[in-house]
PDB file of C-alpha atoms in Angstrom:
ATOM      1  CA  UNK H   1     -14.440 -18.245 -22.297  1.00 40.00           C
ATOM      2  CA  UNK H   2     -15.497 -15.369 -20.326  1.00 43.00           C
ATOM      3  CA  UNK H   3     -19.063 -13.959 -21.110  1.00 46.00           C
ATOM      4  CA  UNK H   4     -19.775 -10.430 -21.746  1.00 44.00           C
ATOM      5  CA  UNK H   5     -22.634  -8.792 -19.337  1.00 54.00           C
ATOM      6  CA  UNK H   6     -25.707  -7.789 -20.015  1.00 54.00           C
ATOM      7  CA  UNK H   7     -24.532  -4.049 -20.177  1.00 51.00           C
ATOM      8  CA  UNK H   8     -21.448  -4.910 -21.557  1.00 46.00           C
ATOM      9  CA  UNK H   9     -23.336  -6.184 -24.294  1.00 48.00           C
ATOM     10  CA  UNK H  10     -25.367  -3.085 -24.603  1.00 52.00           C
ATOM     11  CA  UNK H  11     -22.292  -0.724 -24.629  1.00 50.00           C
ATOM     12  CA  UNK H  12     -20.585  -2.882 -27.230  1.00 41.00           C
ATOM     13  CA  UNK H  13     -24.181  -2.329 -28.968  1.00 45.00           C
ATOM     14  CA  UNK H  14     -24.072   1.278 -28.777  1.00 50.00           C
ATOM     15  CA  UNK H  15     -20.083   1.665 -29.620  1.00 42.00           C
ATOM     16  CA  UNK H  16     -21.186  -0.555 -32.766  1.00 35.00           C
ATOM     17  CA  UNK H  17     -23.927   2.229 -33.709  1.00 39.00           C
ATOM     18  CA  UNK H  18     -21.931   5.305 -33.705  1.00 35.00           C
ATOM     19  CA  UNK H  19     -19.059   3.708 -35.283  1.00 37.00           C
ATOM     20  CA  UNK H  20     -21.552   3.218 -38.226  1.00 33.00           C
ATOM     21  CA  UNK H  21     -23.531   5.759 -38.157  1.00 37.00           C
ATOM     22  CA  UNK H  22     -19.910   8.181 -38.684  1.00 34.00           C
ATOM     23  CA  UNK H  23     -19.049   5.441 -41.435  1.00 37.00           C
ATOM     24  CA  UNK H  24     -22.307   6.620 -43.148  1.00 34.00           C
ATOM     25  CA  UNK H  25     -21.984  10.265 -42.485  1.00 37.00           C
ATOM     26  CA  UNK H  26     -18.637  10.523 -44.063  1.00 41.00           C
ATOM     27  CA  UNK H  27     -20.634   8.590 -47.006  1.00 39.00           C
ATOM     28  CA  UNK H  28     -23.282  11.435 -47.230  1.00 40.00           C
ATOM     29  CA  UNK H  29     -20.721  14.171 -47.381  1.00 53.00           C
ATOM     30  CA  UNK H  30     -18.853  12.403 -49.840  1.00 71.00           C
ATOM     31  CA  UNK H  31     -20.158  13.995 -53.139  1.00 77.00           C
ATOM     32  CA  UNK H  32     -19.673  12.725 -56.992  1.00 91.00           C
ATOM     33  CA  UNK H  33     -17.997  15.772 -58.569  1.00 96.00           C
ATOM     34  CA  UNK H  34     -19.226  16.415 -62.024  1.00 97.00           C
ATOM     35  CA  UNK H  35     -16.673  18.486 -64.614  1.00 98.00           C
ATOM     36  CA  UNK H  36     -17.346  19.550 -68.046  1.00 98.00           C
ATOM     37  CA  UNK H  37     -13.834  19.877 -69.569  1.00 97.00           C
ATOM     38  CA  UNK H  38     -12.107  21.247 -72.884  1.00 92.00           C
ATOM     39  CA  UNK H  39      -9.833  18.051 -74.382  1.00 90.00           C
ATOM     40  CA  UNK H  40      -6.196  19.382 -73.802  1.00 90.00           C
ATOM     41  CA  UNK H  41      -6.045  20.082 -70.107  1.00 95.00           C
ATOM     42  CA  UNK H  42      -8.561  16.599 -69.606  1.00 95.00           C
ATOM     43  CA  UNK H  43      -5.281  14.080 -68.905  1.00 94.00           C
ATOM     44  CA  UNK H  44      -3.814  16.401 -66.018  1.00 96.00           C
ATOM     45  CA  UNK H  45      -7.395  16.610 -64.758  1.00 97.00           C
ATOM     46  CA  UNK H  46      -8.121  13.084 -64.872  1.00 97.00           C
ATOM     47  CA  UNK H  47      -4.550  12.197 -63.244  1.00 96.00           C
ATOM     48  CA  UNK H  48      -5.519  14.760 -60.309  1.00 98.00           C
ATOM     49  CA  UNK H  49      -8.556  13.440 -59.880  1.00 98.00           C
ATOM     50  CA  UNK H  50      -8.214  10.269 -58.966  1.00 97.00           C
ATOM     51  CA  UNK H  51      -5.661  11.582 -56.338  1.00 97.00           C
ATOM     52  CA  UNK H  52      -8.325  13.739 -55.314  1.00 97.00           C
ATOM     53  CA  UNK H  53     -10.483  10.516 -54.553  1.00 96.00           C
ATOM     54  CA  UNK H  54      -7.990   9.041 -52.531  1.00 96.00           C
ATOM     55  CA  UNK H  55      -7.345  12.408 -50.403  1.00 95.00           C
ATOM     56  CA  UNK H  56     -10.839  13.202 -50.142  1.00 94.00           C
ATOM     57  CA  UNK H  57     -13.351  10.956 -50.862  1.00 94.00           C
ATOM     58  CA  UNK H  58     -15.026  12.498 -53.991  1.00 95.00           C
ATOM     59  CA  UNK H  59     -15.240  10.772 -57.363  1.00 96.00           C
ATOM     60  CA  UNK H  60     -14.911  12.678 -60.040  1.00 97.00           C
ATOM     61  CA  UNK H  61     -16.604  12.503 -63.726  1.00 97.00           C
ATOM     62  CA  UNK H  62     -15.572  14.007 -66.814  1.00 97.00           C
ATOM     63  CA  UNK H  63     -17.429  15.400 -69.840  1.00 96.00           C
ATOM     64  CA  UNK H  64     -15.083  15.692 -72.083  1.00 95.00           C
ATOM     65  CA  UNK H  65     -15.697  17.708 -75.253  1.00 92.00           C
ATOM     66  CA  UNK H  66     -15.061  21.156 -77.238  1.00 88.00           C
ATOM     67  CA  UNK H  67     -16.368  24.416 -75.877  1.00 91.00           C
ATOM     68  CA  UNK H  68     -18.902  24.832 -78.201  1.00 89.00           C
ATOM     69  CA  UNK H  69     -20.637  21.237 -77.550  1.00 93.00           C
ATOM     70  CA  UNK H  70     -19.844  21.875 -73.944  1.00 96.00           C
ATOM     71  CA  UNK H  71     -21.466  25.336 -74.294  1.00 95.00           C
ATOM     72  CA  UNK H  72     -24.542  23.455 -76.114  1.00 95.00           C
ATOM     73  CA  UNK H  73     -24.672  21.340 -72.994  1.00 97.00           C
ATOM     74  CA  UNK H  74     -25.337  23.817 -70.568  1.00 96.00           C
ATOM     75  CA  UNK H  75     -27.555  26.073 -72.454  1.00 95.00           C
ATOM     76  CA  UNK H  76     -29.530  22.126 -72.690  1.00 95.00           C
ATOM     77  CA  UNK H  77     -30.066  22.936 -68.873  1.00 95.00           C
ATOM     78  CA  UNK H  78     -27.280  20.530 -67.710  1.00 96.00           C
ATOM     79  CA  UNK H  79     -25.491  21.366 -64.268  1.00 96.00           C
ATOM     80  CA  UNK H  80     -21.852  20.264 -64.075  1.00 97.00           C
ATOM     81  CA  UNK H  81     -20.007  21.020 -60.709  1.00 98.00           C
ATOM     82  CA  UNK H  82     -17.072  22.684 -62.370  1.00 98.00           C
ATOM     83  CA  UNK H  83     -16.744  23.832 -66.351  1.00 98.00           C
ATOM     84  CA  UNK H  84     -12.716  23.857 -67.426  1.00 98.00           C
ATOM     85  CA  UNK H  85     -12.828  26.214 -70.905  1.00 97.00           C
ATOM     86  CA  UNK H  86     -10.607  28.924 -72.421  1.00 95.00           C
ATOM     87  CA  UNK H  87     -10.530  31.595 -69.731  1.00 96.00           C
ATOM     88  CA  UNK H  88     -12.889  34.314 -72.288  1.00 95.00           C
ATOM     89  CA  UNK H  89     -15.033  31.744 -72.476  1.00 95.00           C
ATOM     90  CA  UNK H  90     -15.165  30.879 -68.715  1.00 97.00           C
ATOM     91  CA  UNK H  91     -15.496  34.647 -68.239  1.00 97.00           C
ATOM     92  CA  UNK H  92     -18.816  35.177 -70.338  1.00 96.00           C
ATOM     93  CA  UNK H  93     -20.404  32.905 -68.886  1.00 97.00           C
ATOM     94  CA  UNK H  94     -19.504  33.839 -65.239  1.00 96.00           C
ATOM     95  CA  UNK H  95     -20.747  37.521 -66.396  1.00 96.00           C
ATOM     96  CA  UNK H  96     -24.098  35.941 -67.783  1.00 96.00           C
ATOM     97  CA  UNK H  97     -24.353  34.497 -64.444  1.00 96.00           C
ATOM     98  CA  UNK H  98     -24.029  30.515 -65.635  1.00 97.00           C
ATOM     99  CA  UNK H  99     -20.692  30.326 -63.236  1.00 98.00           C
ATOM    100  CA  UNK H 100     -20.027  31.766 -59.757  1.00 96.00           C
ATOM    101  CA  UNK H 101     -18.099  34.335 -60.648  1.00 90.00           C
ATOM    102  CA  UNK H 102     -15.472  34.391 -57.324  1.00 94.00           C
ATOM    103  CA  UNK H 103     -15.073  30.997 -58.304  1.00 97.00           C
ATOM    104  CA  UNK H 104     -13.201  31.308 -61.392  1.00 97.00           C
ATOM    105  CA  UNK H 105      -9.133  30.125 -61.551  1.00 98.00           C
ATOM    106  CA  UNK H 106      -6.497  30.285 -64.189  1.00 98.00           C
ATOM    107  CA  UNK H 107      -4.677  26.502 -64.012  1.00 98.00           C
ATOM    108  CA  UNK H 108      -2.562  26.240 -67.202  1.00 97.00           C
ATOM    109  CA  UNK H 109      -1.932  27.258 -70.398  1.00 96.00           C
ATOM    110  CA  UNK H 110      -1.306  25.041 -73.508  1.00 95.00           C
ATOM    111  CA  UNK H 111       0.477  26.021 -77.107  1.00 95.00           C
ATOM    112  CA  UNK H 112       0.601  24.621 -80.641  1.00 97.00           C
ATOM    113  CA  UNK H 113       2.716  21.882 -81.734  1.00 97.00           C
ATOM    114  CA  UNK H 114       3.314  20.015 -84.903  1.00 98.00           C
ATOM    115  CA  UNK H 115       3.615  16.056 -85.240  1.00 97.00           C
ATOM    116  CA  UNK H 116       4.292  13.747 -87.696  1.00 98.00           C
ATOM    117  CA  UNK H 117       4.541  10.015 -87.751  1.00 98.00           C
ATOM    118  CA  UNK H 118       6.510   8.346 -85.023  1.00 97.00           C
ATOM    119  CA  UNK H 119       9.952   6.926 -86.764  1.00 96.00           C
ATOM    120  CA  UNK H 120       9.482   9.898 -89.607  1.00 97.00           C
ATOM    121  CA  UNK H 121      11.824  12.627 -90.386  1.00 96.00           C
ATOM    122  CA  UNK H 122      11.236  15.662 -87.559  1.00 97.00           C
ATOM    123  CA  UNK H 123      10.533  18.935 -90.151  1.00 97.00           C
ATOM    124  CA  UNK H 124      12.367  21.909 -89.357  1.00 97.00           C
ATOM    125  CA  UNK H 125       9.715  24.850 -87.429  1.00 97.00           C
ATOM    126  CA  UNK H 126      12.568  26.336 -86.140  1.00 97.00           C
ATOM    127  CA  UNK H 127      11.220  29.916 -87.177  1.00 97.00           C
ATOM    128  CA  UNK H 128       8.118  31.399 -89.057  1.00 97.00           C
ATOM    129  CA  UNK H 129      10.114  30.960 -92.362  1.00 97.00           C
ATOM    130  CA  UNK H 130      11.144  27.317 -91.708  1.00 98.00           C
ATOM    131  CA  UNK H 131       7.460  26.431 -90.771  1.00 98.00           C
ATOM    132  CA  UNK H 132       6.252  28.151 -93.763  1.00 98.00           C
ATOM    133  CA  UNK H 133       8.043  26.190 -96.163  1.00 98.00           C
ATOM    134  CA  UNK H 134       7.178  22.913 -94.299  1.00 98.00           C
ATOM    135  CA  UNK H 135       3.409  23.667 -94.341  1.00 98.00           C
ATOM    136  CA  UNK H 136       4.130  24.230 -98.403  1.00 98.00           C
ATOM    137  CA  UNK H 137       5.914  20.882 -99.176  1.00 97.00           C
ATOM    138  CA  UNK H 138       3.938  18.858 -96.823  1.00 97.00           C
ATOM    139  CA  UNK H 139       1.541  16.227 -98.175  1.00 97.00           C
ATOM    140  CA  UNK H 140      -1.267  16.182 -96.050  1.00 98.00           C
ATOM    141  CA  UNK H 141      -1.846  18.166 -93.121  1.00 98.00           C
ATOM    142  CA  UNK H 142      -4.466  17.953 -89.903  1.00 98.00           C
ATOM    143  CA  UNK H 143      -5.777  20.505 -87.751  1.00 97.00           C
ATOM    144  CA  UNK H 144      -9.202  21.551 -85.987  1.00 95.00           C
ATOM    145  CA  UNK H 145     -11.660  22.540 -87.814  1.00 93.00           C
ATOM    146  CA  UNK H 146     -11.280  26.536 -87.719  1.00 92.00           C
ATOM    147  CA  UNK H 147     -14.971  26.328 -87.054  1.00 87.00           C
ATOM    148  CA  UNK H 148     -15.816  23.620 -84.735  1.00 79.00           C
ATOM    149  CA  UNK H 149     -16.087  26.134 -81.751  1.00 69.00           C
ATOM    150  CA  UNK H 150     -12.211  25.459 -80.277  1.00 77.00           C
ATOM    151  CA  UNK H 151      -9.811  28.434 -80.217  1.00 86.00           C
ATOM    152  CA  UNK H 152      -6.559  26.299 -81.647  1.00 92.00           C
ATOM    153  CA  UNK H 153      -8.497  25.533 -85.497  1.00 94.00           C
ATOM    154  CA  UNK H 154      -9.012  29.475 -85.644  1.00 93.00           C
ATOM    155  CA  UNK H 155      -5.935  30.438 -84.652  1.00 94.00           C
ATOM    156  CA  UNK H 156      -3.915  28.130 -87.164  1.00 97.00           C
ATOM    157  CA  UNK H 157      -6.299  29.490 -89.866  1.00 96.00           C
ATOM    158  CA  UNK H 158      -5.351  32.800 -89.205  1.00 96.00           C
ATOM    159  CA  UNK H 159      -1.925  31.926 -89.171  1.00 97.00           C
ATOM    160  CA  UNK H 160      -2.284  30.874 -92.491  1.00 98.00           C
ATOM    161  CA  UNK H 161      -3.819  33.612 -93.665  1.00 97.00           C
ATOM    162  CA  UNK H 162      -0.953  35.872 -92.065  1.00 96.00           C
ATOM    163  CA  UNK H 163       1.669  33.929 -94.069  1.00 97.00           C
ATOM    164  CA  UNK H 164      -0.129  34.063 -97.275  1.00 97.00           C
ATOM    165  CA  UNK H 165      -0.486  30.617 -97.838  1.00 98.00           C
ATOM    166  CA  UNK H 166      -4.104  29.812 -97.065  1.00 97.00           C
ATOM    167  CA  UNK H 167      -5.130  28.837-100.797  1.00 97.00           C
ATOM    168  CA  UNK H 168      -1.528  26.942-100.809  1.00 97.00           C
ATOM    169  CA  UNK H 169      -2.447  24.400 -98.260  1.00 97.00           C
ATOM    170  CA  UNK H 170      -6.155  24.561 -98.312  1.00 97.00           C
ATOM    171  CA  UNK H 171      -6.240  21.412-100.552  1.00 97.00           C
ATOM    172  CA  UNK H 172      -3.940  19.438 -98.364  1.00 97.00           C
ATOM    173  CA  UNK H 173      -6.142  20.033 -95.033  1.00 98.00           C
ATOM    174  CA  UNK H 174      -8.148  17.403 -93.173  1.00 97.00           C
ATOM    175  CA  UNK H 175     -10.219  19.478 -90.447  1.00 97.00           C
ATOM    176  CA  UNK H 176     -10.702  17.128 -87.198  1.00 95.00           C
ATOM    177  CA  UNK H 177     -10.580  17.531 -83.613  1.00 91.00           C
ATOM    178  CA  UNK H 178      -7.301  16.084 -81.737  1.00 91.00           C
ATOM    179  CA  UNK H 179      -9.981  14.449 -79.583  1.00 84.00           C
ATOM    180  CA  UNK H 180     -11.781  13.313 -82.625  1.00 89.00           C
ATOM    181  CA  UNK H 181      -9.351  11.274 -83.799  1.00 94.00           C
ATOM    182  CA  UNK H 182      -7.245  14.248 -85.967  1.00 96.00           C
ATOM    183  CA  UNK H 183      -3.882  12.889 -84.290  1.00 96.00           C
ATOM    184  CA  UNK H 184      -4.791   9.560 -85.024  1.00 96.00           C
ATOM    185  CA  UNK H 185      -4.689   9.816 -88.784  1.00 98.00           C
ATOM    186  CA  UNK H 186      -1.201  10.720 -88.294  1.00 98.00           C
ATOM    187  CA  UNK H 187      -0.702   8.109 -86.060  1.00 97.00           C
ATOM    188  CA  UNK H 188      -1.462   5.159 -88.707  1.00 96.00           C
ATOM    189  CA  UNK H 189       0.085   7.451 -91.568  1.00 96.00           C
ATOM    190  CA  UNK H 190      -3.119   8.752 -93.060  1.00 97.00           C
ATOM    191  CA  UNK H 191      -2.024  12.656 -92.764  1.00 98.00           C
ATOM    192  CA  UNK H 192       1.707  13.565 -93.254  1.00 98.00           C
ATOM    193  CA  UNK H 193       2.015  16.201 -90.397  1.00 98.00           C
ATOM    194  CA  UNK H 194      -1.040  17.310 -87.471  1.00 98.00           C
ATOM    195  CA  UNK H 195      -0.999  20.671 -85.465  1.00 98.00           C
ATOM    196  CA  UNK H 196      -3.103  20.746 -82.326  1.00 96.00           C
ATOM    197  CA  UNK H 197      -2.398  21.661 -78.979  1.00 93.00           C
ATOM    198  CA  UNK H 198       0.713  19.668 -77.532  1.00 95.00           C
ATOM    199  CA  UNK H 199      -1.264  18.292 -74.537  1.00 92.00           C
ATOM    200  CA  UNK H 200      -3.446  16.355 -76.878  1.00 91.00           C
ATOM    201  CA  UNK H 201      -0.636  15.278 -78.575  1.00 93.00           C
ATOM    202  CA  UNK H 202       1.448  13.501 -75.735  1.00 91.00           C
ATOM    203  CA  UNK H 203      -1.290  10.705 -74.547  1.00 89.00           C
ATOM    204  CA  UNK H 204      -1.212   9.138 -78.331  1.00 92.00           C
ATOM    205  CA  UNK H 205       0.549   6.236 -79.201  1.00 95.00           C
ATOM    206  CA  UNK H 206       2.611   5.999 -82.578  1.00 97.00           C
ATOM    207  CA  UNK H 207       3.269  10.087 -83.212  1.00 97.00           C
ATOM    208  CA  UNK H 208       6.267  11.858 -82.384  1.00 97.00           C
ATOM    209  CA  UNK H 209       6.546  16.305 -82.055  1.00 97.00           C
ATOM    210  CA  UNK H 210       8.436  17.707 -83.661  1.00 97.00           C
ATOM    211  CA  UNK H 211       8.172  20.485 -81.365  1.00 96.00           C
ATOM    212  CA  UNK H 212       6.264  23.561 -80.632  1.00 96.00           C
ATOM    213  CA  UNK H 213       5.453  26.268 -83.265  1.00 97.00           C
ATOM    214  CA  UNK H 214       8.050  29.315 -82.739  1.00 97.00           C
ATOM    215  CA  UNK H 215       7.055  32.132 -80.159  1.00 94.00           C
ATOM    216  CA  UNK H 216       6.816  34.139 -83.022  1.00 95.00           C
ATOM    217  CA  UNK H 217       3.619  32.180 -84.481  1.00 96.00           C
ATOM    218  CA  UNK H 218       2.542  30.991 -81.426  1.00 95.00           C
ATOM    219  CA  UNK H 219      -0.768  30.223 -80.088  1.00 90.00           C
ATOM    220  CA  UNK H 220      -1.574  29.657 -76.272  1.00 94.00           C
ATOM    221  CA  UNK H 221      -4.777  29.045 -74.871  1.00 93.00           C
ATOM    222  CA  UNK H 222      -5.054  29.525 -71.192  1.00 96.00           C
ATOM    223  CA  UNK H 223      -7.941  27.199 -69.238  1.00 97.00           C
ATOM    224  CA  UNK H 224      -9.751  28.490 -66.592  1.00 98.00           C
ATOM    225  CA  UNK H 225     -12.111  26.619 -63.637  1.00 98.00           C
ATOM    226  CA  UNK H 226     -15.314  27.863 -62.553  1.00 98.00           C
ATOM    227  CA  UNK H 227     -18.003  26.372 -60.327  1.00 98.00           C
ATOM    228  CA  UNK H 228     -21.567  26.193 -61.861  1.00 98.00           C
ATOM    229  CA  UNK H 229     -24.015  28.543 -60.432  1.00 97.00           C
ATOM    230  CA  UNK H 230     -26.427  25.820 -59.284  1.00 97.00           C
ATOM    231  CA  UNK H 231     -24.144  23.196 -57.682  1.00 97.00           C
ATOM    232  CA  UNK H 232     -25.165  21.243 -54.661  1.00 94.00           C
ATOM    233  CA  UNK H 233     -20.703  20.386 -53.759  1.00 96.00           C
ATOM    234  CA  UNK H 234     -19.592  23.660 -53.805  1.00 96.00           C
ATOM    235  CA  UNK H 235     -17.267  23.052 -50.920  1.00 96.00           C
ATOM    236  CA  UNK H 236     -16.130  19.615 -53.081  1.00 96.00           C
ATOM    237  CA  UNK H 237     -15.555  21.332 -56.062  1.00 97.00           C
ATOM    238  CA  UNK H 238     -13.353  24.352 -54.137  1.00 97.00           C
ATOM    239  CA  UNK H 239     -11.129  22.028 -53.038  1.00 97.00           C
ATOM    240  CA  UNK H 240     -10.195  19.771 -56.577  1.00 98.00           C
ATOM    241  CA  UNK H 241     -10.154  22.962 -58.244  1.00 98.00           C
ATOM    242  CA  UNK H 242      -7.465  24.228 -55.218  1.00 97.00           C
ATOM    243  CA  UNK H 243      -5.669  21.162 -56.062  1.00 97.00           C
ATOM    244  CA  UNK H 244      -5.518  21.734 -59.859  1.00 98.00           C
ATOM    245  CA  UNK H 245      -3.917  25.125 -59.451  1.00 97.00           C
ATOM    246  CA  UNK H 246      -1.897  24.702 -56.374  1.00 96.00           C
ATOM    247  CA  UNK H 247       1.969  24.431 -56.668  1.00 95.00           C
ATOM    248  CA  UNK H 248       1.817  20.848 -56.272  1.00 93.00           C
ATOM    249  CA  UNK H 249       0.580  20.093 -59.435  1.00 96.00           C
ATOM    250  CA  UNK H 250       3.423  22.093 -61.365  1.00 96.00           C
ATOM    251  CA  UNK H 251       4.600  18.804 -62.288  1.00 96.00           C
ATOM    252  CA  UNK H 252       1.602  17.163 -63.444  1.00 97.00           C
ATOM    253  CA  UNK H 253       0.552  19.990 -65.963  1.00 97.00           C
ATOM    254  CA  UNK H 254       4.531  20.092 -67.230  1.00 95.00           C
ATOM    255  CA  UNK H 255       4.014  16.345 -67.628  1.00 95.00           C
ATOM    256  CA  UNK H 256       0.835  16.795 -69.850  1.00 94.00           C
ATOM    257  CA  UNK H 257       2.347  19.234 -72.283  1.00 94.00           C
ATOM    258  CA  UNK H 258       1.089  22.690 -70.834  1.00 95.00           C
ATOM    259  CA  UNK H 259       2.296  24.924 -68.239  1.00 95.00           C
ATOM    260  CA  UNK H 260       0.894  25.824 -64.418  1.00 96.00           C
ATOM    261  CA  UNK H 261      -0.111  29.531 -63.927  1.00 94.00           C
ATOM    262  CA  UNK H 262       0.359  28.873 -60.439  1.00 88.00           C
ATOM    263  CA  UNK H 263       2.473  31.575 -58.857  1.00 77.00           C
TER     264      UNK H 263
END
C-alpha cells in the first residue's frame, strides 16, 4: 500500500478542517423557527413546515392556541419568530409596535362549516332558511365559545341573534373550542351537529361536513403572518412565511379546508 507524505498528510489535514468547519457554519446559521399560531390554518402550517426543514434547514415549532391565549402569551414577554392571527388582530399589534410592521402577509382565509356524525344524515344548509330550521330541530349543537377570544364563536352568536333564534337554541349549546375538543364530542356522538371553521374540521377522525354555511350567512376569517419585533431569524422567518403565501402552496391550503390569498 502506498503511504501518504508527510505534506500529503498535512493537506489531507487541512482539507479535513474546512470541510468541517463549513459543516458547522451551515449548523450556526441554521435557526429553530418559533410560530405562535391560531388553530385553523395550524395543519397547512405544520405540513409546510416540515418541507421547509428539508429545503432549508430550519426546524420549526408551533404554539398552537386561540388569539386571546396567544395574545396573553406575548403580553407574558414571550418572543415567537412569527405570530399567524386574524389579520385585525395581526394589524394592532404591528401598530403597537409588537410585530414588524413590513413584515405582515395575508396567507388564507377560512369559513364556517357545519358537521355532524360521520355515517349520520347530512342536514340541509342549503340557504339561510334551510339552516335556520336545522339549528331549531337539532338536538345538541357545538360551537366556540362566543367569548373565548376567537372571531368564529362571535360571529355564529351574532348569527343567531340575526335570525332570531338565540333564546331557541341557547339551551341546546355546548361552547368549546374545535381545538379543545368541540369537534370531538361530535365525533363520539355526544353533540348532534358542531360549527367551527372547516379547516379544523377536516384533520378529525369520525365526523363528516355537511358543508359550508351559505354565502349569505357566511363567516370568513382571513390569517395573516407577521415577524415579532425582537427576533434574532428574521431572514429564517422571511423565507417560511414566503413559502406559506407563495403560489406553491395553493394546494396545500385548498387541501386544509381554506383558501390561498396568493395572487
Amino acid at each position: 500500500m502506498r503511504t501518504l507524505t508527510r505534506a500529503a498528510r498535512r493537506s489531507a489535514r487541512r482539507a479535513l478542517w474546512v470541510a468541517l468547519s463549513l459543516c458547522l457554519a451551515g449548523s450556526a446559521a441554521a435557526a429553530d423557527l418559533r410560530v405562535f399560531s391560531s388553530g385553523a390554518p395550524a395543519a397547512v402550517e405544520r405540513v409546510l413546515a416540515a418541507q421547509f426543514a428539508r429545503e432549508s434547514g430550519h426546524r420549526v415549532e408551533f404554539t398552537v392556541a386561540n388569539p386571546a391565549v396567544i395574545q396573553q402569551k406575548l403580553s407574558g414577554g414571550e418572543k415567537p419568530d412569527i405570530v399567524i392571527l386574524p389579520a385585525p388582530i395581526i394589524d394592532s399589534m404591528a401598530k403597537a409596535g409588537v410585530l414588524r410592521p413590513t413584515s405582515r402577509v395575508d396567507l388564507a382565509r377560512v369559513g364556517v362549516g357545519l358537521v355532524v356524525r360521520e355515517g349520520a344524515p347530512l342536514p340541509d344548509i342549503s340557504t339561510a332558511a334551510a339552516v335556520r330550521t336545522t339549528l331549531l330541530h337539532a338536538r345538541s349543537i357545538v360551537i366556540p365559545d362566543p367569548a373565548g377570544g376567537g372571531q368564529t364563536g362571535a360571529a355564529l352568536a351574532r348569527m343567531f341573534a340575526q335570525m332570531g333564534i338565540a333564546e331557541a337554541v341557547k339551551p341546546k349549546l355546548t361552547l368549546m373550542q374545535a381545538i379543545a375538543g368541540g369537534v370531538a364530542l361530535v365525533a363520539n356522538g355526544e353533540v348532534e351537529l358542531g360549527m367551527f371553521n372547516i379547516s379544523e374540521v377536516l384533520p378529525v377522525k369520525g365526523v363528516t361536513l355537511a358543508g359550508p354555511l351559505p354565502s349569505e350567512l357566511q363567516s370568513y376569517i382571513v390569517f395573516a403572518a407577521a415577524i415579532h419585533a425582537d427576533s434574532t431569524s428574521v431572514a429564517a422567518a422571511e423565507g417560511y412565511i414566503k413559502l406559506l403565501s407563495g403560489p406553491a402552496a395553493r394546494e396545500h391550503w385548498t387541501a386544509g379546508g381554506l383558501e390561498s390569498m396568493a395572487r
